[in-house]
mmCIF file with all atom_site columns, C-alpha atoms in Angstrom:
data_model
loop_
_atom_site.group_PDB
_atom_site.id
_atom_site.type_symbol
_atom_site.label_atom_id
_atom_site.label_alt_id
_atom_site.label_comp_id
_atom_site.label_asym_id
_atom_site.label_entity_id
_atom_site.label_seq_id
_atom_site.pdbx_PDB_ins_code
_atom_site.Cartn_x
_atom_site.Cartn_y
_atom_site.Cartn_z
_atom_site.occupancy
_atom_site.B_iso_or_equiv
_atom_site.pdbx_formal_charge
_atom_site.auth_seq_id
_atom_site.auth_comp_id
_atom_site.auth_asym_id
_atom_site.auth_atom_id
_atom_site.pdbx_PDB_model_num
ATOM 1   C CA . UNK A 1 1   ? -62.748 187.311 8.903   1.00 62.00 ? 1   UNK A CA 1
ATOM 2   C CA . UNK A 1 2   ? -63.831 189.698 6.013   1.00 62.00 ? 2   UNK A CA 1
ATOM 3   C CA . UNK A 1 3   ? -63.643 193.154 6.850   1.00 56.00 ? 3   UNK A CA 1
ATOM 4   C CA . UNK A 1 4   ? -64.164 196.605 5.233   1.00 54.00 ? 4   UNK A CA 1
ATOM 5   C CA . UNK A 1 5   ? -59.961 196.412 4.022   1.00 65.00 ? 5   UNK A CA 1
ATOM 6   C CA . UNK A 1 6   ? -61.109 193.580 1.866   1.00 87.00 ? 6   UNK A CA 1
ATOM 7   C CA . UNK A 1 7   ? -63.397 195.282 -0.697  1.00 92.00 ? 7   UNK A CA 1
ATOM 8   C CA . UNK A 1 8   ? -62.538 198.572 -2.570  1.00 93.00 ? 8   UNK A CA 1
ATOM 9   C CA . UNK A 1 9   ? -64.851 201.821 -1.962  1.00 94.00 ? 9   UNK A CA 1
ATOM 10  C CA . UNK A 1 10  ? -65.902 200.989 -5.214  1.00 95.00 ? 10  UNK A CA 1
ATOM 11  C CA . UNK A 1 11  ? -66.899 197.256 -4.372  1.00 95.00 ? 11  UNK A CA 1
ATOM 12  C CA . UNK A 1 12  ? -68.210 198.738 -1.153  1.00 95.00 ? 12  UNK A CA 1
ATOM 13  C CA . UNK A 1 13  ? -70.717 201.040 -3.285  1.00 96.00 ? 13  UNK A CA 1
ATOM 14  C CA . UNK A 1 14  ? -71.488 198.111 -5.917  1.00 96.00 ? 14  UNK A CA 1
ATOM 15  C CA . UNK A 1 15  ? -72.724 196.610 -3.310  1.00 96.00 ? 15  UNK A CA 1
ATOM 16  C CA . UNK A 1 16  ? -74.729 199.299 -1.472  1.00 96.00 ? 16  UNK A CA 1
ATOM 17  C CA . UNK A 1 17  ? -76.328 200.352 -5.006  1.00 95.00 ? 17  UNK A CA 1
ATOM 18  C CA . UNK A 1 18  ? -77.187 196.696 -5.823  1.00 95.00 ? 18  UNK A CA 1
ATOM 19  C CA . UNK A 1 19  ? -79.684 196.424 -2.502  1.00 96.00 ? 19  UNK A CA 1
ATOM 20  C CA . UNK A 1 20  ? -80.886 199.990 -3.576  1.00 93.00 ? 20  UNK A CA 1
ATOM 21  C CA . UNK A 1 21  ? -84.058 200.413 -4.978  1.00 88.00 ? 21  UNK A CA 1
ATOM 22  C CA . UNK A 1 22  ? -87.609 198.412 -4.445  1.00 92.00 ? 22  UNK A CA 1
ATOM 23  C CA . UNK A 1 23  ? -87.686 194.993 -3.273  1.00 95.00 ? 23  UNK A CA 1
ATOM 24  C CA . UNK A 1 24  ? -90.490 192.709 -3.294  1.00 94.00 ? 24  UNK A CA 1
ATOM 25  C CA . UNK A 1 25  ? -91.995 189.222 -2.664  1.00 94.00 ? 25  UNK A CA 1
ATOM 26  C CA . UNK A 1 26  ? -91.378 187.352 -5.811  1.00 93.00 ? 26  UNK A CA 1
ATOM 27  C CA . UNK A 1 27  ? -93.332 183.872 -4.642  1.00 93.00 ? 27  UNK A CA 1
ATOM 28  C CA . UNK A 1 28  ? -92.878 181.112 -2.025  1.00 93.00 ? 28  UNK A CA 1
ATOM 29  C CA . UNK A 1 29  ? -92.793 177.290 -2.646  1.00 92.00 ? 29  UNK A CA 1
ATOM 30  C CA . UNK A 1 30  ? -93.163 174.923 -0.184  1.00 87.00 ? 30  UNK A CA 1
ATOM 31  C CA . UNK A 1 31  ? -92.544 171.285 -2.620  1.00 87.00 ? 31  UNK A CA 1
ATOM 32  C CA . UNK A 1 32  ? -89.930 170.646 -5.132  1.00 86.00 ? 32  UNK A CA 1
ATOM 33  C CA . UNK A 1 33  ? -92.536 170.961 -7.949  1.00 89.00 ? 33  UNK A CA 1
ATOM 34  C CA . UNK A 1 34  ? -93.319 174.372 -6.917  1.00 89.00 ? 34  UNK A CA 1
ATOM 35  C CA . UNK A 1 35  ? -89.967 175.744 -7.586  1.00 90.00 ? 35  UNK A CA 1
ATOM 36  C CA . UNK A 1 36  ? -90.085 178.708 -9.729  1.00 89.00 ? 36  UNK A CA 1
ATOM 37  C CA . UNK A 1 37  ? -87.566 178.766 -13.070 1.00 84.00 ? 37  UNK A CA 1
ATOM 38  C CA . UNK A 1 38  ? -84.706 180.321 -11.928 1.00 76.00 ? 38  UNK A CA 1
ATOM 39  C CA . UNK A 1 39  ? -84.988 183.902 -13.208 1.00 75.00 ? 39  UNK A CA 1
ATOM 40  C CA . UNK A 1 40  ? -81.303 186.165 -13.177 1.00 85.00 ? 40  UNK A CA 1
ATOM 41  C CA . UNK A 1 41  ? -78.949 184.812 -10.014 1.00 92.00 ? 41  UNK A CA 1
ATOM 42  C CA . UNK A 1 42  ? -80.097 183.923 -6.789  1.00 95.00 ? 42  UNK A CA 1
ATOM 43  C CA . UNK A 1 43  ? -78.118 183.829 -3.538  1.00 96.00 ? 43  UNK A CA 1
ATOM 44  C CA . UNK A 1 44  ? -79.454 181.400 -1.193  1.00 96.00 ? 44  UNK A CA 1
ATOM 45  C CA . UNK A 1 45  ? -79.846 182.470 2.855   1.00 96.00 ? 45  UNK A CA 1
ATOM 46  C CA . UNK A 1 46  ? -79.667 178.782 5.054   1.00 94.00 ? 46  UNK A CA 1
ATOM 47  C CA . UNK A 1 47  ? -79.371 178.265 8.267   1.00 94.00 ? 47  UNK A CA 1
ATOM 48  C CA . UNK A 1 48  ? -81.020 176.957 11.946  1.00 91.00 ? 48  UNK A CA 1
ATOM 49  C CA . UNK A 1 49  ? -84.396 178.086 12.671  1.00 87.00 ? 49  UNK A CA 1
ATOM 50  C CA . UNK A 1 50  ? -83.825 181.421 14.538  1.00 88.00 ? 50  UNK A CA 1
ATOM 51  C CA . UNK A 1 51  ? -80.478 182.157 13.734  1.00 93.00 ? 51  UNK A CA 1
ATOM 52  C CA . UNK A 1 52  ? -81.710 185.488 11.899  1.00 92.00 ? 52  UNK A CA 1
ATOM 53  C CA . UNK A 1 53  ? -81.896 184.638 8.140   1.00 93.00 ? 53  UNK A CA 1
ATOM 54  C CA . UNK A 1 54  ? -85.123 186.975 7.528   1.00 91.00 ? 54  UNK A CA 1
ATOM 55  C CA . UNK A 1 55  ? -83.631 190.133 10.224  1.00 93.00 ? 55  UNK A CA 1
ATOM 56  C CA . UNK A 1 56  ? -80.787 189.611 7.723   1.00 95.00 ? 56  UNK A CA 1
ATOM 57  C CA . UNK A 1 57  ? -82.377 190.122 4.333   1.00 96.00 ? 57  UNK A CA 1
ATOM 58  C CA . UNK A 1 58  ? -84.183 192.855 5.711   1.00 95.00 ? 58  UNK A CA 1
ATOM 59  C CA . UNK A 1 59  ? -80.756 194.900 6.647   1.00 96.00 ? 59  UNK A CA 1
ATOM 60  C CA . UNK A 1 60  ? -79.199 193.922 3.463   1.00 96.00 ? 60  UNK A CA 1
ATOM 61  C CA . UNK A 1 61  ? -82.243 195.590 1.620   1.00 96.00 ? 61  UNK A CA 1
ATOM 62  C CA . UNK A 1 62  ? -83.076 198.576 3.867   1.00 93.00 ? 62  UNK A CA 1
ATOM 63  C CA . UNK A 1 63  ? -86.714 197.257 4.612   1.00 90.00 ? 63  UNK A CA 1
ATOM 64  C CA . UNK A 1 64  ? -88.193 196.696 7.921   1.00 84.00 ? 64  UNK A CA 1
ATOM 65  C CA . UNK A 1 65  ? -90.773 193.728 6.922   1.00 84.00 ? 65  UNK A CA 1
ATOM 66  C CA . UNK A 1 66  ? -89.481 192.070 3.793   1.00 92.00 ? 66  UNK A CA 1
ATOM 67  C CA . UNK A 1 67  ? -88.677 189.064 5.073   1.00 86.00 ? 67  UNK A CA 1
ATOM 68  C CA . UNK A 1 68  ? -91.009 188.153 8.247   1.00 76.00 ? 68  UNK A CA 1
ATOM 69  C CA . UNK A 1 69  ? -88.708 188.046 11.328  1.00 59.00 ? 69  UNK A CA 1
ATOM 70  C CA . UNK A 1 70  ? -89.810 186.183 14.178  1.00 50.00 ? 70  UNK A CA 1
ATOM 71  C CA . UNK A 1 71  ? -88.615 185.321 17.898  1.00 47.00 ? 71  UNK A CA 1
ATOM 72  C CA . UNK A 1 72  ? -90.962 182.174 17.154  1.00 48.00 ? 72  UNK A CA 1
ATOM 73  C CA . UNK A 1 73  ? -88.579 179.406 15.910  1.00 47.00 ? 73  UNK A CA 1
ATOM 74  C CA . UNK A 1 74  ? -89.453 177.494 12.680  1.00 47.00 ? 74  UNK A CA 1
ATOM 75  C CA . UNK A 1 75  ? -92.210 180.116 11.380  1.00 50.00 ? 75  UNK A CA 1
ATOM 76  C CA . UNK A 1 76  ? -90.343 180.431 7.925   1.00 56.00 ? 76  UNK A CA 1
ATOM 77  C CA . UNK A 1 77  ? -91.938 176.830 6.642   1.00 73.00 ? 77  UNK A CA 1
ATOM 78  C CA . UNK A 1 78  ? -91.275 177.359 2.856   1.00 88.00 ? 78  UNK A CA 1
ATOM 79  C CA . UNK A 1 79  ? -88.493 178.493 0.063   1.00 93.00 ? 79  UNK A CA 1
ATOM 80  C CA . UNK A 1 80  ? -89.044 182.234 -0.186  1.00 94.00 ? 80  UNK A CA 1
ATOM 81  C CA . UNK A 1 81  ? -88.024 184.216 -3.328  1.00 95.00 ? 81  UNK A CA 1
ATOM 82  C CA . UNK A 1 82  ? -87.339 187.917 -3.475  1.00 95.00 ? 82  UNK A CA 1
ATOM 83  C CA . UNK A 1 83  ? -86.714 190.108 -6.205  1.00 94.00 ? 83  UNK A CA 1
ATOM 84  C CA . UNK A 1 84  ? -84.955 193.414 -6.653  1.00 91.00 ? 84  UNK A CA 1
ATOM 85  C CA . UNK A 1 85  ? -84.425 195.896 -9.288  1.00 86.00 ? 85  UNK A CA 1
ATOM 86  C CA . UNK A 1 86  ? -82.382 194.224 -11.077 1.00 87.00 ? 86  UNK A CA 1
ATOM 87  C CA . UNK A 1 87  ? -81.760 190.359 -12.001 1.00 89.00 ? 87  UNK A CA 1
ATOM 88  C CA . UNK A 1 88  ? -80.719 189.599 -8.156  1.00 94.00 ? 88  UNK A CA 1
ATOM 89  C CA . UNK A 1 89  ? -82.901 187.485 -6.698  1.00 95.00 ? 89  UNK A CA 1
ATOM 90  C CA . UNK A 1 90  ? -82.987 186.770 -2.322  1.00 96.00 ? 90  UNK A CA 1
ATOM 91  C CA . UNK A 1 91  ? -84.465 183.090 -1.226  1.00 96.00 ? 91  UNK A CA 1
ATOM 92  C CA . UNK A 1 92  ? -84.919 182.252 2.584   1.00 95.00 ? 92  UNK A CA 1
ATOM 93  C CA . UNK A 1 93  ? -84.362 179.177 3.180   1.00 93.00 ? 93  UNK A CA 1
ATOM 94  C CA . UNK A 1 94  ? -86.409 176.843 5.742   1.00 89.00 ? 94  UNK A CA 1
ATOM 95  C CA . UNK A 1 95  ? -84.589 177.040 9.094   1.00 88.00 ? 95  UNK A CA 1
ATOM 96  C CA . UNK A 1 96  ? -83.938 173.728 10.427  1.00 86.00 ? 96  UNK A CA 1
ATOM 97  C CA . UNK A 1 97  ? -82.671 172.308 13.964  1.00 76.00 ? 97  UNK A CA 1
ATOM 98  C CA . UNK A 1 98  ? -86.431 173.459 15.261  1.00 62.00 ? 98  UNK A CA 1
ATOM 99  C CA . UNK A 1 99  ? -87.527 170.137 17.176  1.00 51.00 ? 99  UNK A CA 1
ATOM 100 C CA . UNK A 1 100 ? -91.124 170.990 17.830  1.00 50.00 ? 100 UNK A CA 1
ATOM 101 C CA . UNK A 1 101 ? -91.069 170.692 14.152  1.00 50.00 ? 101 UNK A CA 1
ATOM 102 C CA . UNK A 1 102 ? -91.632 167.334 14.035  1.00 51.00 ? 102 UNK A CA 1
ATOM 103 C CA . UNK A 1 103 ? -89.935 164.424 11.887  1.00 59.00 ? 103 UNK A CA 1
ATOM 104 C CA . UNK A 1 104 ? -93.012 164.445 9.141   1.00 61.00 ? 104 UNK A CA 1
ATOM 105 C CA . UNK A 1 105 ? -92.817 168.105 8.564   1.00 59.00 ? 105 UNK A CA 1
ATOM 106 C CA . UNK A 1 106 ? -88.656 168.823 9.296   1.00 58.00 ? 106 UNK A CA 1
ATOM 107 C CA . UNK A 1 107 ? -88.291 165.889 6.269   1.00 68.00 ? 107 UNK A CA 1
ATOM 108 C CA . UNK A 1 108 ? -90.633 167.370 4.058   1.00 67.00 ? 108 UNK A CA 1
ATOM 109 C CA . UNK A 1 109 ? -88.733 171.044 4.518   1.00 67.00 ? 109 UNK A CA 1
ATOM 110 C CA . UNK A 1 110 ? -85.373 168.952 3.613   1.00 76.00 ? 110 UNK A CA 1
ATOM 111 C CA . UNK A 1 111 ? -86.774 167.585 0.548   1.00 83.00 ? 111 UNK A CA 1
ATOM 112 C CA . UNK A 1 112 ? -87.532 170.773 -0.833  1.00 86.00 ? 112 UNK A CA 1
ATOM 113 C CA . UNK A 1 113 ? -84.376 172.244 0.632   1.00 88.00 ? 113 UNK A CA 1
ATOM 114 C CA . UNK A 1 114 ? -82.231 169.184 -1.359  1.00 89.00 ? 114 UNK A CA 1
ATOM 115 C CA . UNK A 1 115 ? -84.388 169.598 -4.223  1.00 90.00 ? 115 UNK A CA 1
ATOM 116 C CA . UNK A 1 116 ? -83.826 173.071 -4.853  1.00 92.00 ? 116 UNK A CA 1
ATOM 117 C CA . UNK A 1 117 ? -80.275 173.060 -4.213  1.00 91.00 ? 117 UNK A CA 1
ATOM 118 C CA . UNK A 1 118 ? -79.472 170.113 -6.336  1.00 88.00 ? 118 UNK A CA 1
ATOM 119 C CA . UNK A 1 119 ? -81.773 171.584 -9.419  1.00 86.00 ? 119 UNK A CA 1
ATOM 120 C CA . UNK A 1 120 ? -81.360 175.283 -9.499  1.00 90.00 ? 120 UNK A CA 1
ATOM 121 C CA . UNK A 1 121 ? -79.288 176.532 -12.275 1.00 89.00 ? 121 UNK A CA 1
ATOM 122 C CA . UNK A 1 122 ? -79.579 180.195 -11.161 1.00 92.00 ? 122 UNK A CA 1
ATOM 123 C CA . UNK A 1 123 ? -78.017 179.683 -7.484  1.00 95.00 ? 123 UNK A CA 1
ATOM 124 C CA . UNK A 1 124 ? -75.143 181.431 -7.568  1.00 94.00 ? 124 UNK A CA 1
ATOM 125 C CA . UNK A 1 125 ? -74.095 180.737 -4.128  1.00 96.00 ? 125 UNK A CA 1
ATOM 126 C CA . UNK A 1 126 ? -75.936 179.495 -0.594  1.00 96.00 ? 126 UNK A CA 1
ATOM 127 C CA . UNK A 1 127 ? -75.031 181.934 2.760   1.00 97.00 ? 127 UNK A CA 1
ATOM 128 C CA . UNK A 1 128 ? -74.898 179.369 5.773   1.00 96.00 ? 128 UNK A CA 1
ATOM 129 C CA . UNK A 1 129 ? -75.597 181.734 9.047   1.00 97.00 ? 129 UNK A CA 1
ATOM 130 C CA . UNK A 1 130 ? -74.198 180.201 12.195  1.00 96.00 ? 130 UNK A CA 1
ATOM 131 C CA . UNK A 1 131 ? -74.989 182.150 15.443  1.00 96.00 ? 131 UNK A CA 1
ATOM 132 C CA . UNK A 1 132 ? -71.352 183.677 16.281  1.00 96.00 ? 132 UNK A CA 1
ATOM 133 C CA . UNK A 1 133 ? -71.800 182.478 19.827  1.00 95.00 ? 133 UNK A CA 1
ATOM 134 C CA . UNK A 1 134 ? -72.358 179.161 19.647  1.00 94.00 ? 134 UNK A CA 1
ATOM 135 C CA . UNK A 1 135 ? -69.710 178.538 15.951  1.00 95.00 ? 135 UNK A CA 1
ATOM 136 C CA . UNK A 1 136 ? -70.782 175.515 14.167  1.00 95.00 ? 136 UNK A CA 1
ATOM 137 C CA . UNK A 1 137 ? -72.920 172.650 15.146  1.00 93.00 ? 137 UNK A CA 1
ATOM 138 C CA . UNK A 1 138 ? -72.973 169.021 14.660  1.00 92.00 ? 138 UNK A CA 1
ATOM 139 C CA . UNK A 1 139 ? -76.194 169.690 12.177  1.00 90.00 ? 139 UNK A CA 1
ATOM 140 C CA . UNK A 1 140 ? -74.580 172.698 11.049  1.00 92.00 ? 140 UNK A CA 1
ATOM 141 C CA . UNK A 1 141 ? -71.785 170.160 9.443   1.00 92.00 ? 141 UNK A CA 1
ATOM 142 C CA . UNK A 1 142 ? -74.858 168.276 8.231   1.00 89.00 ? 142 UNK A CA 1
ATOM 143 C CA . UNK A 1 143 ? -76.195 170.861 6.315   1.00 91.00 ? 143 UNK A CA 1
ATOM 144 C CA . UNK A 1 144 ? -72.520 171.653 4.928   1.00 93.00 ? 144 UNK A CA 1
ATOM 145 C CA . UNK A 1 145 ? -71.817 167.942 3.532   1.00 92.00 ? 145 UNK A CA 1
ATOM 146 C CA . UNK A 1 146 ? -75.148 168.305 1.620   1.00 90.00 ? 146 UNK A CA 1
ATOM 147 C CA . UNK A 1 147 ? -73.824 171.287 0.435   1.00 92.00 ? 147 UNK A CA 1
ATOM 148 C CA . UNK A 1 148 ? -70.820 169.514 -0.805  1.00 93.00 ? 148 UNK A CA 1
ATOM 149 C CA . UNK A 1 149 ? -72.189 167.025 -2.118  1.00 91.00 ? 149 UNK A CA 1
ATOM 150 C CA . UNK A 1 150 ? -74.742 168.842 -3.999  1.00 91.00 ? 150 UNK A CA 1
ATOM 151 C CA . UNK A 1 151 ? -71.428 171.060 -5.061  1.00 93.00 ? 151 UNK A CA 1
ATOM 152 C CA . UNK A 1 152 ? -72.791 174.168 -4.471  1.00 94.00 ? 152 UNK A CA 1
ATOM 153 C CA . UNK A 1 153 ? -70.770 177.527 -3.036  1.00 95.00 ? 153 UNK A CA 1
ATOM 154 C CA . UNK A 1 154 ? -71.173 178.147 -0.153  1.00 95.00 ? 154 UNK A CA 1
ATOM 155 C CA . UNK A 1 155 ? -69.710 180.955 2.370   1.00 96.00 ? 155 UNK A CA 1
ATOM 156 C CA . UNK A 1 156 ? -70.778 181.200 6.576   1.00 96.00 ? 156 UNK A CA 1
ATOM 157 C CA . UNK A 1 157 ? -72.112 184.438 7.744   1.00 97.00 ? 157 UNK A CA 1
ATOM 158 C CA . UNK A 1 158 ? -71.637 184.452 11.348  1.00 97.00 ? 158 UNK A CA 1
ATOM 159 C CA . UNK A 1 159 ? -74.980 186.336 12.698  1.00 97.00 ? 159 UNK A CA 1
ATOM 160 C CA . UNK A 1 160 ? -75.274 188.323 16.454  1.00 95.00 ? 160 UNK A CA 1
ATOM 161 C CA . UNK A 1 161 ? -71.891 189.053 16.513  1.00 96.00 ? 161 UNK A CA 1
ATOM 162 C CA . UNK A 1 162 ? -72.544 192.079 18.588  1.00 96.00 ? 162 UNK A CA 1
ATOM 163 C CA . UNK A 1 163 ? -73.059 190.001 21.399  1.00 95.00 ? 163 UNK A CA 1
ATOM 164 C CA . UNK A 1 164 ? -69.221 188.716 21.337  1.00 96.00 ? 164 UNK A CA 1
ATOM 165 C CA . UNK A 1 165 ? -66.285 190.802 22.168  1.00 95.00 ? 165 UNK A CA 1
ATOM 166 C CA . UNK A 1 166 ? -63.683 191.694 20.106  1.00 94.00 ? 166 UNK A CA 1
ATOM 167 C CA . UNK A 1 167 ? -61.432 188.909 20.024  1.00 96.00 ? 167 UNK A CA 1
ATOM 168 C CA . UNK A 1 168 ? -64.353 186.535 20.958  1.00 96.00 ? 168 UNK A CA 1
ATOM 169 C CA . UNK A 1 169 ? -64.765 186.914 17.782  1.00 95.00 ? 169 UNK A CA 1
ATOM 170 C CA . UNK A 1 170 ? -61.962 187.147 15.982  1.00 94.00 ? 170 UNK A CA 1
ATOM 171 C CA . UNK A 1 171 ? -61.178 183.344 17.586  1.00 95.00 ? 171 UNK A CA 1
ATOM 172 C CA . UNK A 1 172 ? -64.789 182.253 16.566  1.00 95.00 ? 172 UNK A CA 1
ATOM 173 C CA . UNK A 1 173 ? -63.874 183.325 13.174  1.00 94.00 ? 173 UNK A CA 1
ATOM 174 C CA . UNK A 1 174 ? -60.426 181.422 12.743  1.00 94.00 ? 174 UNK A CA 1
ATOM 175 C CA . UNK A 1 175 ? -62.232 178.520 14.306  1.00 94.00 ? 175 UNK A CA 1
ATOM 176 C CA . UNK A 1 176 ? -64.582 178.557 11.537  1.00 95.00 ? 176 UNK A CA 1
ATOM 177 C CA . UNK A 1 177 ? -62.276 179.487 8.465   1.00 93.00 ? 177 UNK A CA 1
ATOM 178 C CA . UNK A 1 178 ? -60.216 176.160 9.626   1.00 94.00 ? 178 UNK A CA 1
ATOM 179 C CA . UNK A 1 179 ? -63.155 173.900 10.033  1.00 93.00 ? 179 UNK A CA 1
ATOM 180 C CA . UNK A 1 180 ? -64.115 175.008 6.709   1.00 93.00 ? 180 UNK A CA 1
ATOM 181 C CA . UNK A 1 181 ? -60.944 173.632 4.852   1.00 92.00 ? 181 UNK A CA 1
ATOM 182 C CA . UNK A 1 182 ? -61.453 170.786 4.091   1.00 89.00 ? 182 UNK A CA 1
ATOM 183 C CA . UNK A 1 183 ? -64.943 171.282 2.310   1.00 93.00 ? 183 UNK A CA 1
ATOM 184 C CA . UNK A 1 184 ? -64.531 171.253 -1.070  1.00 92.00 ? 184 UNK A CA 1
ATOM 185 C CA . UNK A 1 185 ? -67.470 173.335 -2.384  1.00 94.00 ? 185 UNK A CA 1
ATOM 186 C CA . UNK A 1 186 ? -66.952 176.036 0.657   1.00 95.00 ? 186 UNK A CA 1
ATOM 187 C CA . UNK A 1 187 ? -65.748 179.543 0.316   1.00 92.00 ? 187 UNK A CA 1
ATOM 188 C CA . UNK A 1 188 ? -62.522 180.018 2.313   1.00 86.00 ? 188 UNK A CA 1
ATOM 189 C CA . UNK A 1 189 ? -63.902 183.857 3.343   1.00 87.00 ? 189 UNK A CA 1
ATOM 190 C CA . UNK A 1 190 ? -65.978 184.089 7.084   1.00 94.00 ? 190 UNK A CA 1
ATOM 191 C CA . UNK A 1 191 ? -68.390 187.176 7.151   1.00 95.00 ? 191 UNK A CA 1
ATOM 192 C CA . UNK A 1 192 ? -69.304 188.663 10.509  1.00 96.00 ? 192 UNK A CA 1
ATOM 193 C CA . UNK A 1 193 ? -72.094 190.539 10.579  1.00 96.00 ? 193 UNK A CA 1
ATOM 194 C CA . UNK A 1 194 ? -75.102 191.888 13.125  1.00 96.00 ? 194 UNK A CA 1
ATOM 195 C CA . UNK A 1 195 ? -78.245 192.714 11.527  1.00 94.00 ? 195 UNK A CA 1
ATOM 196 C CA . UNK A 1 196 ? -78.603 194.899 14.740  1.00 93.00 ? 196 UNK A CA 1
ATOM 197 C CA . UNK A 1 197 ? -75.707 197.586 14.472  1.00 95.00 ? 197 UNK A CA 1
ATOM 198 C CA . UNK A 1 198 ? -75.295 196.511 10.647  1.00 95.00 ? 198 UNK A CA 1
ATOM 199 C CA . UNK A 1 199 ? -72.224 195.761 11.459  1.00 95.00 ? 199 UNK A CA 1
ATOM 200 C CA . UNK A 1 200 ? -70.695 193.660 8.210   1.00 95.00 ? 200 UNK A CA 1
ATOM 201 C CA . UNK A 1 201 ? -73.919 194.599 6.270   1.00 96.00 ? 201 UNK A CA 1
ATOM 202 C CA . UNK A 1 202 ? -71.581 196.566 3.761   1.00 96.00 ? 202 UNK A CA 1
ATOM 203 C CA . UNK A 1 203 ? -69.143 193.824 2.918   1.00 96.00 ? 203 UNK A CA 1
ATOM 204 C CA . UNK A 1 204 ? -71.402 191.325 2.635   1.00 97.00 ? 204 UNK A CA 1
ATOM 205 C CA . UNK A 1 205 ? -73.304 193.487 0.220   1.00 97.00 ? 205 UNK A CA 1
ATOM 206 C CA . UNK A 1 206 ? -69.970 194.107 -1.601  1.00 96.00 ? 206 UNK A CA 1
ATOM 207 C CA . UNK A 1 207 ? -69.161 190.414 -1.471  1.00 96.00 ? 207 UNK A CA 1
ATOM 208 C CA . UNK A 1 208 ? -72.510 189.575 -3.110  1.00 96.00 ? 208 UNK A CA 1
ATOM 209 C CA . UNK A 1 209 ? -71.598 192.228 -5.853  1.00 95.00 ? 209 UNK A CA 1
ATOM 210 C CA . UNK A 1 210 ? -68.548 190.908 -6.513  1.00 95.00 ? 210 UNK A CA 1
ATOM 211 C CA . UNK A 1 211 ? -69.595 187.083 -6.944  1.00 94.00 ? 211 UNK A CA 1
ATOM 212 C CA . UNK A 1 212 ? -72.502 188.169 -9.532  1.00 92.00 ? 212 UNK A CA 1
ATOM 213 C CA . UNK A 1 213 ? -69.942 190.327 -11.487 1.00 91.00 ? 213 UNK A CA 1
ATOM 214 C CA . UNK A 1 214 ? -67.344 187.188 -11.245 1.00 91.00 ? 214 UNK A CA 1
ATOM 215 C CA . UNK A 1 215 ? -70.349 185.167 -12.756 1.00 84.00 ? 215 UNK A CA 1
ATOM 216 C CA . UNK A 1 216 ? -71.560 187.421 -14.983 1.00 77.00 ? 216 UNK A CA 1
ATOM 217 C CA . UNK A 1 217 ? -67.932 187.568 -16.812 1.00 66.00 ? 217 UNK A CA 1
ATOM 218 C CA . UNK A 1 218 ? -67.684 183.746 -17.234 1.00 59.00 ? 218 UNK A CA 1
ATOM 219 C CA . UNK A 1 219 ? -71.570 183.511 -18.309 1.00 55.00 ? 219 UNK A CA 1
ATOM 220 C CA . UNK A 1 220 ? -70.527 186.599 -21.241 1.00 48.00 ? 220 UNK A CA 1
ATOM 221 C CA . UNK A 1 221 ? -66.952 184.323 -22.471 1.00 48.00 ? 221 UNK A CA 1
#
C-alpha cells in the first residue's frame, strides 16, 4: 500500500499545487466518434457503478459538485472530461456492473469505454477503483484484461477504506498488489484512499504528479 513515506514533501506539494486552481467541465461524449482530441495528459477514473469515481475527483480537486456524485447507481452514462489549469485533464469513466442497466445500453457504454482506451494518445494512465471492502471482482478482472490487452497503465485505488480497520486493510491491500502481478500493463503500487476523511487524497495527488513529470521527460528526449 502507498503511503505518505513514499512521496517526498516536495512530491507531496507537486501534487497538492497541480489540483490547485479552477477546474471545469471540459465536454462529455457518450460514442466513440464523439471523443474529443486528446488535449495535454489525461488520467482516466474506471470502475463499478457506485464505487465513488465522481466523490473522488471532487476530493482530488477541492470542489463539492465537479463531478456529479450520486447514491443512484449507473447515473454517470457517458465519458466525462475535465480540465484544470494546466494541461491535466480528469475523465470519469462509465461505471459498469449496474444490472438495471440493461444489455443494449451496458454494451453501448463498453464500446465507448474500449474505444477510447484503445485510441487515446493522451491517456497517460487509467485509475481502477475497487471498493476496499469487497477487493476485486470477477468483472473487476474483466475490466483489467481489457486493460491489458489494450496495454494501457493502469494502478487500483481502493475507495471507502474508512470503513475497514487497520489491518483489514493492510491484508486487502497485499491481496490486491499479488493479484495484480501477473498483469502486464498494471502498476505494481495499491492506493488507499477515502474521499470521506481524504485519507490517501495527498499521495494519490503526488502519484499523479509524478507520472506526468515521468512522461513529460520522455515526451522532451
Amino acid at each position: 500500500m502507498s503511503t505518505a513515506a513514499d512521496f517526498s514533501d516536495a512530491e507531496v506539494e507537486a501534487g497538492r499545487q497541480l489540483f490547485a486552481g479552477e477546474w471545469s467541465f471540459l465536454t462529455a461524449a457518450g460514442a466513440a466518434d464523439a471523443l474529443p482530441k486528446g488535449r495535454g495528459l489525461e488520467v482516466a477514473f474506471a470502475g463499478r457503478s457506485n464505487v465513488g469515481k465522481s466523490s473522488l475527483i471532487n476530493a482530488l480537486t477541492g470542489r463539492r459538485a465537479l463531478a456529479r456524485a450520486s447514491s443512484k447507481p449507473g447515473r454517470t452514462q457517458q465519458l466525462i472530461f475535465f480540465a484544470g489549469p494546466g494541461s491535466l485533464v480528469l475523465v470519469d469513466l462509465p461505471g459498469y456492473g449496474y444490472a438495471a442497466a440493461g444489455k443494449t445500453k451496458a454494451a453501448a457504454w463498453a464500446k465507448v469505454v474500449d474505444a477510447y482506451l484503445r485510441k487515446s494518445k493522451a491517456l497517460a494512465r487509467a485509475y481502477l477503483l475497487i471498493d476496499a471492502r469487497h477487493g476485486i471482482r470477477p468483472i473487476d478482472e474483466v475490466v483489467l484484461t481489457a486493460l491489458d490487452q489494450a496495454a494501457v497503465s493502469h494502478q487500483i485505488v481502493l475507495t471507502k477504506c474508512d470503513e475497514l480497520r487497520e489491518a483489514d486493510l493492510a491484508q486487502r491491500c497485499e491481496r490486491v498488489r499479488l493479484a495484480l502481478q501477473k498483469r502486464p500493463a498494471a502498476f505494481p503500487g495499491v492506493l488507499a484512499i477515502s474521499a470521506y476523511t481524504g485519507q490517501g487524497i495527498p499521495e494519490l495527488r503526488a502519484a499523479i504528479a509524478r507520472l506526468l513529470r515521468e512522461r513529460s521527460s520522455v515526451t522532451s528526449r
